[in-house]
Amino acid sequence: MYRAPRGTRDILPQEQQYWEFIRDSIRRTCALYGYKRIDTPIFEETALFARGIGAGTDIVEKEMYTFKDKGGDSLTLLPEVTASVMRAYLEHGFHVLPQPVKLYSILPVFRYERPQAGRFRQHYQFNCEAIGVQDPALDTEVIALAWRFYEGLGLKGLSLQLNSIGDSICRPSYIEALVEYYRGREGQICSDCRPRLARNPLRLLDCKNEACQPIIEAAPKSFDFLCPECAEHFASLQKCLDLLEIPYQFNHRLVRGLDYYTKTVFEVWAAGIGAQNAVAGGGRYDGLAKEIGGKDTPAMGFASGLERIIMTMQSQGIEVPPWPQPQLFLAHHGREARRESLRLADRLRKAGFRAFLSYGGRSLKAQMKEADRQEATYALILGEKEMRGGKITVREMASGREAQVAMEEVEGWLRERLKGDIW
Ligand code: HAM
């Protein structure tokens, strides 16, 4: 028997109510903040990610689903959405629109990672990008959007982790200091970290290995090395967050796994879902547009994994409205009644009632059992007696009470009782 590929999962009907709820909440939040929806293709030219995310990152080196198509082009399933959205912004000349251009998407993302709780090879991201403006107030707004979105979902135990990793002016001196600090300590760090020292020193700060922790704690901190412009940006961001009373924690270890970030980086962590607790990650990426061949365009954004949001909601006991149940179950007995119930179901659905029909010629008793299992509010029973008398037996399933309703009056009868829940 086939199974879903490792690291992927089916989103089954019993979970869909969470997905619907979150999508609704995303639509609402994005409208409040002035974001418009964009859907990019789910694959792009491989070079877009290699250049955009950075050739030395884990994502590009080890995790991309890359393939050659029949025409010989190298394509890659989205390993994230930001580079795609920036590509679209540049391709469609969005710089002529009022800036910032604010775009959101809900797209599947593919990474060949080691699967574990909260980490999948295909996951869905709610992604927000605000492109074209360099202003700490915009960083604040993006962070606030994420924060208020989670608050609105009812998530508790959230923590906003904040850092600034500087820009192309001040970061080189920070990296130099970091490398300098690690030299002479090579013997004390783990085997994963040793190659990082030469290839991607910022990632040293991300290491989870026990042995590396005291060394990371005492390492030089990026916010101590910021140039005046970056330092001012960071200070101003903090003031704005204070103004909105959004609490944050400085985290000098927060460097993120993608190379395009400049200045602000942040994550939102949630309680109760284990080690993979980042429900959102993002930051400013003023260099990405140029890196992928466009003109200099500042930008700020974040993405949030929908599976992790749902895991958090479930672990915190947050309930969402149930999927709409059928209201009506049409049971029938005899050929004439079967034809009539087919017609009636069509009529009632057109009128906005959620109706189920019985199939397969089962006994009335079996059909009533089915109505019960489907949790229908009313069963509409059409037997030979009903056909002769031109009436339908309507049974309220919860109480077992029955009424005889004339065929032509059934719609009005139901409308009276189900008002407020007719689509
Ligand atoms: P990221 O931190 O790699 O950032 O991913 C964003 C979020 O996606 C994470 O915080 C997490 O909730 C979710 N996520 C990531 N990988 C997985 C996985 N394997 N399984 C389940 N969930 C996952 C980015 O992708 C950046 N493009 C964010 C961004 C947008 N920066 C600026 N704009």
PDB file of N, CA and C in Angstrom, residues 174-220:
ATOM      1  N   TYR A 174      31.705  42.855  12.339  1.00  0.00           N
ATOM      2  CA  TYR A 174      31.159  41.949  13.347  1.00  0.00           C
ATOM      3  C   TYR A 174      31.618  40.510  13.068  1.00  0.00           C
ATOM      4  N   ILE A 175      31.529  40.119  11.822  1.00  0.00           N
ATOM      5  CA  ILE A 175      31.918  38.742  11.479  1.00  0.00           C
ATOM      6  C   ILE A 175      33.402  38.516  11.774  1.00  0.00           C
ATOM      7  N   GLU A 176      34.167  39.532  11.476  1.00  0.00           N
ATOM      8  CA  GLU A 176      35.601  39.455  11.764  1.00  0.00           C
ATOM      9  C   GLU A 176      35.830  39.211  13.264  1.00  0.00           C
ATOM     10  N   ALA A 177      35.096  39.975  14.087  1.00  0.00           N
ATOM     11  CA  ALA A 177      35.244  39.826  15.543  1.00  0.00           C
ATOM     12  C   ALA A 177      34.797  38.438  16.000  1.00  0.00           C
ATOM     13  N   LEU A 178      33.725  37.958  15.364  1.00  0.00           N
ATOM     14  CA  LEU A 178      33.192  36.638  15.730  1.00  0.00           C
ATOM     15  C   LEU A 178      34.198  35.537  15.391  1.00  0.00           C
ATOM     16  N   VAL A 179      34.759  35.637  14.181  1.00  0.00           N
ATOM     17  CA  VAL A 179      35.728  34.629  13.738  1.00  0.00           C
ATOM     18  C   VAL A 179      36.972  34.683  14.636  1.00  0.00           C
ATOM     19  N   GLU A 180      37.385  35.884  14.922  1.00  0.00           N
ATOM     20  CA  GLU A 180      38.537  36.089  15.803  1.00  0.00           C
ATOM     21  C   GLU A 180      38.307  35.398  17.158  1.00  0.00           C
ATOM     22  N   TYR A 181      37.096  35.601  17.697  1.00  0.00           N
ATOM     23  CA  TYR A 181      36.723  35.027  18.992  1.00  0.00           C
ATOM     24  C   TYR A 181      36.743  33.491  18.942  1.00  0.00           C
ATOM     25  N   TYR A 182      36.284  32.933  17.825  1.00  0.00           N
ATOM     26  CA  TYR A 182      36.202  31.470  17.721  1.00  0.00           C
ATOM     27  C   TYR A 182      37.566  30.831  17.476  1.00  0.00           C
ATOM     28  N   ARG A 183      38.469  31.588  16.842  1.00  0.00           N
ATOM     29  CA  ARG A 183      39.810  31.042  16.612  1.00  0.00           C
ATOM     30  C   ARG A 183      40.449  30.794  17.968  1.00  0.00           C
ATOM     31  N   GLY A 184      41.067  29.653  18.114  1.00  0.00           N
ATOM     32  CA  GLY A 184      41.629  29.323  19.421  1.00  0.00           C
ATOM     33  C   GLY A 184      40.625  28.555  20.262  1.00  0.00           C
ATOM     34  N   ARG A 185      39.336  28.586  19.831  1.00  0.00           N
ATOM     35  CA  ARG A 185      38.339  27.800  20.559  1.00  0.00           C
ATOM     36  C   ARG A 185      37.851  26.629  19.697  1.00  0.00           C
ATOM     37  N   GLU A 186      38.509  26.397  18.560  1.00  0.00           N
ATOM     38  CA  GLU A 186      38.060  25.340  17.638  1.00  0.00           C
ATOM     39  C   GLU A 186      37.956  23.988  18.326  1.00  0.00           C
ATOM     40  N   GLY A 187      38.873  23.726  19.263  1.00  0.00           N
ATOM     41  CA  GLY A 187      38.890  22.441  19.963  1.00  0.00           C
ATOM     42  C   GLY A 187      37.666  22.249  20.847  1.00  0.00           C
ATOM     43  N   GLN A 188      37.017  23.348  21.251  1.00  0.00           N
ATOM     44  CA  GLN A 188      35.883  23.239  22.192  1.00  0.00           C
ATOM     45  C   GLN A 188      34.532  23.173  21.489  1.00  0.00           C
ATOM     46  N   ILE A 189      34.510  23.423  20.169  1.00  0.00           N
ATOM     47  CA  ILE A 189      33.196  23.467  19.499  1.00  0.00           C
ATOM     48  C   ILE A 189      32.889  22.150  18.792  1.00  0.00           C
ATOM     49  N   CYS A 190      31.614  21.943  18.444  1.00  0.00           N
ATOM     50  CA  CYS A 190      31.193  20.650  17.882  1.00  0.00           C
ATOM     51  C   CYS A 190      31.657  20.515  16.426  1.00  0.00           C
ATOM     52  N   SER A 191      31.546  19.284  15.915  1.00  0.00           N
ATOM     53  CA  SER A 191      32.078  19.032  14.576  1.00  0.00           C
ATOM     54  C   SER A 191      31.245  19.721  13.491  1.00  0.00           C
ATOM     55  N   ASP A 192      29.957  20.022  13.793  1.00  0.00           N
ATOM     56  CA  ASP A 192      29.133  20.766  12.818  1.00  0.00           C
ATOM     57  C   ASP A 192      29.617  22.207  12.710  1.00  0.00           C
ATOM     58  N   CYS A 193      30.098  22.739  13.834  1.00  0.00           N
ATOM     59  CA  CYS A 193      30.448  24.167  13.870  1.00  0.00           C
ATOM     60  C   CYS A 193      31.781  24.462  13.177  1.00  0.00           C
ATOM     61  N   ARG A 194      32.691  23.493  13.203  1.00  0.00           N
ATOM     62  CA  ARG A 194      34.030  23.783  12.651  1.00  0.00           C
ATOM     63  C   ARG A 194      33.973  24.260  11.207  1.00  0.00           C
ATOM     64  N   PRO A 195      33.228  23.547  10.315  1.00  0.00           N
ATOM     65  CA  PRO A 195      33.151  24.085   8.939  1.00  0.00           C
ATOM     66  C   PRO A 195      32.423  25.425   8.852  1.00  0.00           C
ATOM     67  N   ARG A 196      31.486  25.674   9.787  1.00  0.00           N
ATOM     68  CA  ARG A 196      30.753  26.957   9.761  1.00  0.00           C
ATOM     69  C   ARG A 196      31.698  28.130   9.958  1.00  0.00           C
ATOM     70  N   LEU A 197      32.717  27.914  10.740  1.00  0.00           N
ATOM     71  CA  LEU A 197      33.673  28.973  11.039  1.00  0.00           C
ATOM     72  C   LEU A 197      34.262  29.553   9.751  1.00  0.00           C
ATOM     73  N   ALA A 198      34.538  28.669   8.788  1.00  0.00           N
ATOM     74  CA  ALA A 198      35.107  29.140   7.526  1.00  0.00           C
ATOM     75  C   ALA A 198      34.014  29.590   6.559  1.00  0.00           C
ATOM     76  N   ARG A 199      32.871  28.883   6.561  1.00  0.00           N
ATOM     77  CA  ARG A 199      31.919  29.089   5.479  1.00  0.00           C
ATOM     78  C   ARG A 199      30.779  30.043   5.804  1.00  0.00           C
ATOM     79  N   ASN A 200      30.240  29.978   7.021  1.00  0.00           N
ATOM     80  CA  ASN A 200      29.088  30.796   7.359  1.00  0.00           C
ATOM     81  C   ASN A 200      29.092  31.077   8.861  1.00  0.00           C
ATOM     82  N   PRO A 201      30.030  31.959   9.289  1.00  0.00           N
ATOM     83  CA  PRO A 201      30.267  32.138  10.735  1.00  0.00           C
ATOM     84  C   PRO A 201      29.027  32.532  11.540  1.00  0.00           C
ATOM     85  N   LEU A 202      28.099  33.293  10.921  1.00  0.00           N
ATOM     86  CA  LEU A 202      26.903  33.701  11.681  1.00  0.00           C
ATOM     87  C   LEU A 202      26.122  32.493  12.202  1.00  0.00           C
ATOM     88  N   ARG A 203      26.166  31.402  11.424  1.00  0.00           N
ATOM     89  CA  ARG A 203      25.399  30.203  11.806  1.00  0.00           C
ATOM     90  C   ARG A 203      25.978  29.520  13.049  1.00  0.00           C
ATOM     91  N   LEU A 204      27.196  29.892  13.447  1.00  0.00           N
ATOM     92  CA  LEU A 204      27.767  29.342  14.685  1.00  0.00           C
ATOM     93  C   LEU A 204      26.843  29.647  15.863  1.00  0.00           C
ATOM     94  N   LEU A 205      26.179  30.792  15.789  1.00  0.00           N
ATOM     95  CA  LEU A 205      25.352  31.248  16.913  1.00  0.00           C
ATOM     96  C   LEU A 205      24.047  30.467  17.037  1.00  0.00           C
ATOM     97  N   ASP A 206      23.732  29.745  16.006  1.00  0.00           N
ATOM     98  CA  ASP A 206      22.482  29.003  15.893  1.00  0.00           C
ATOM     99  C   ASP A 206      22.597  27.583  16.441  1.00  0.00           C
ATOM    100  N   CYS A 207      23.819  27.155  16.760  1.00  0.00           N
ATOM    101  CA  CYS A 207      24.067  25.745  17.079  1.00  0.00           C
ATOM    102  C   CYS A 207      23.338  25.329  18.360  1.00  0.00           C
ATOM    103  N   LYS A 208      22.755  24.107  18.324  1.00  0.00           N
ATOM    104  CA  LYS A 208      21.990  23.627  19.492  1.00  0.00           C
ATOM    105  C   LYS A 208      22.823  22.674  20.349  1.00  0.00           C
ATOM    106  N   ASN A 209      24.023  22.326  19.884  1.00  0.00           N
ATOM    107  CA  ASN A 209      24.860  21.361  20.596  1.00  0.00           C
ATOM    108  C   ASN A 209      25.270  21.885  21.983  1.00  0.00           C
ATOM    109  N   GLU A 210      25.153  20.990  22.989  1.00  0.00           N
ATOM    110  CA  GLU A 210      25.455  21.380  24.384  1.00  0.00           C
ATOM    111  C   GLU A 210      26.815  22.060  24.529  1.00  0.00           C
ATOM    112  N   ALA A 211      27.831  21.407  23.919  1.00  0.00           N
ATOM    113  CA  ALA A 211      29.217  21.861  24.102  1.00  0.00           C
ATOM    114  C   ALA A 211      29.399  23.308  23.640  1.00  0.00           C
ATOM    115  N   CYS A 212      28.616  23.708  22.654  1.00  0.00           N
ATOM    116  CA  CYS A 212      28.818  25.045  22.078  1.00  0.00           C
ATOM    117  C   CYS A 212      28.123  26.157  22.864  1.00  0.00           C
ATOM    118  N   GLN A 213      27.214  25.798  23.771  1.00  0.00           N
ATOM    119  CA  GLN A 213      26.370  26.826  24.401  1.00  0.00           C
ATOM    120  C   GLN A 213      27.155  27.898  25.186  1.00  0.00           C
ATOM    121  N   PRO A 214      28.065  27.490  26.084  1.00  0.00           N
ATOM    122  CA  PRO A 214      28.781  28.548  26.831  1.00  0.00           C
ATOM    123  C   PRO A 214      29.610  29.444  25.914  1.00  0.00           C
ATOM    124  N   ILE A 215      30.107  28.868  24.836  1.00  0.00           N
ATOM    125  CA  ILE A 215      30.918  29.661  23.903  1.00  0.00           C
ATOM    126  C   ILE A 215      30.036  30.679  23.177  1.00  0.00           C
ATOM    127  N   ILE A 216      28.847  30.234  22.790  1.00  0.00           N
ATOM    128  CA  ILE A 216      27.924  31.154  22.107  1.00  0.00           C
ATOM    129  C   ILE A 216      27.513  32.278  23.052  1.00  0.00           C
ATOM    130  N   GLU A 217      27.205  31.908  24.285  1.00  0.00           N
ATOM    131  CA  GLU A 217      26.744  32.919  25.247  1.00  0.00           C
ATOM    132  C   GLU A 217      27.742  34.067  25.398  1.00  0.00           C
ATOM    133  N   ALA A 218      29.034  33.714  25.398  1.00  0.00           N
ATOM    134  CA  ALA A 218      30.058  34.744  25.629  1.00  0.00           C
ATOM    135  C   ALA A 218      30.568  35.378  24.325  1.00  0.00           C
ATOM    136  N   ALA A 219      29.984  34.975  23.192  1.00  0.00           N
ATOM    137  CA  ALA A 219      30.489  35.475  21.897  1.00  0.00           C
ATOM    138  C   ALA A 219      30.136  36.955  21.713  1.00  0.00           C
ATOM    139  N   PRO A 220      30.888  37.658  20.865  1.00  0.00           N
ATOM    140  CA  PRO A 220      30.528  39.051  20.562  1.00  0.00           C
ATOM    141  C   PRO A 220      29.100  39.117  20.000  1.00  0.00           C
TER     142      PRO A 220
END
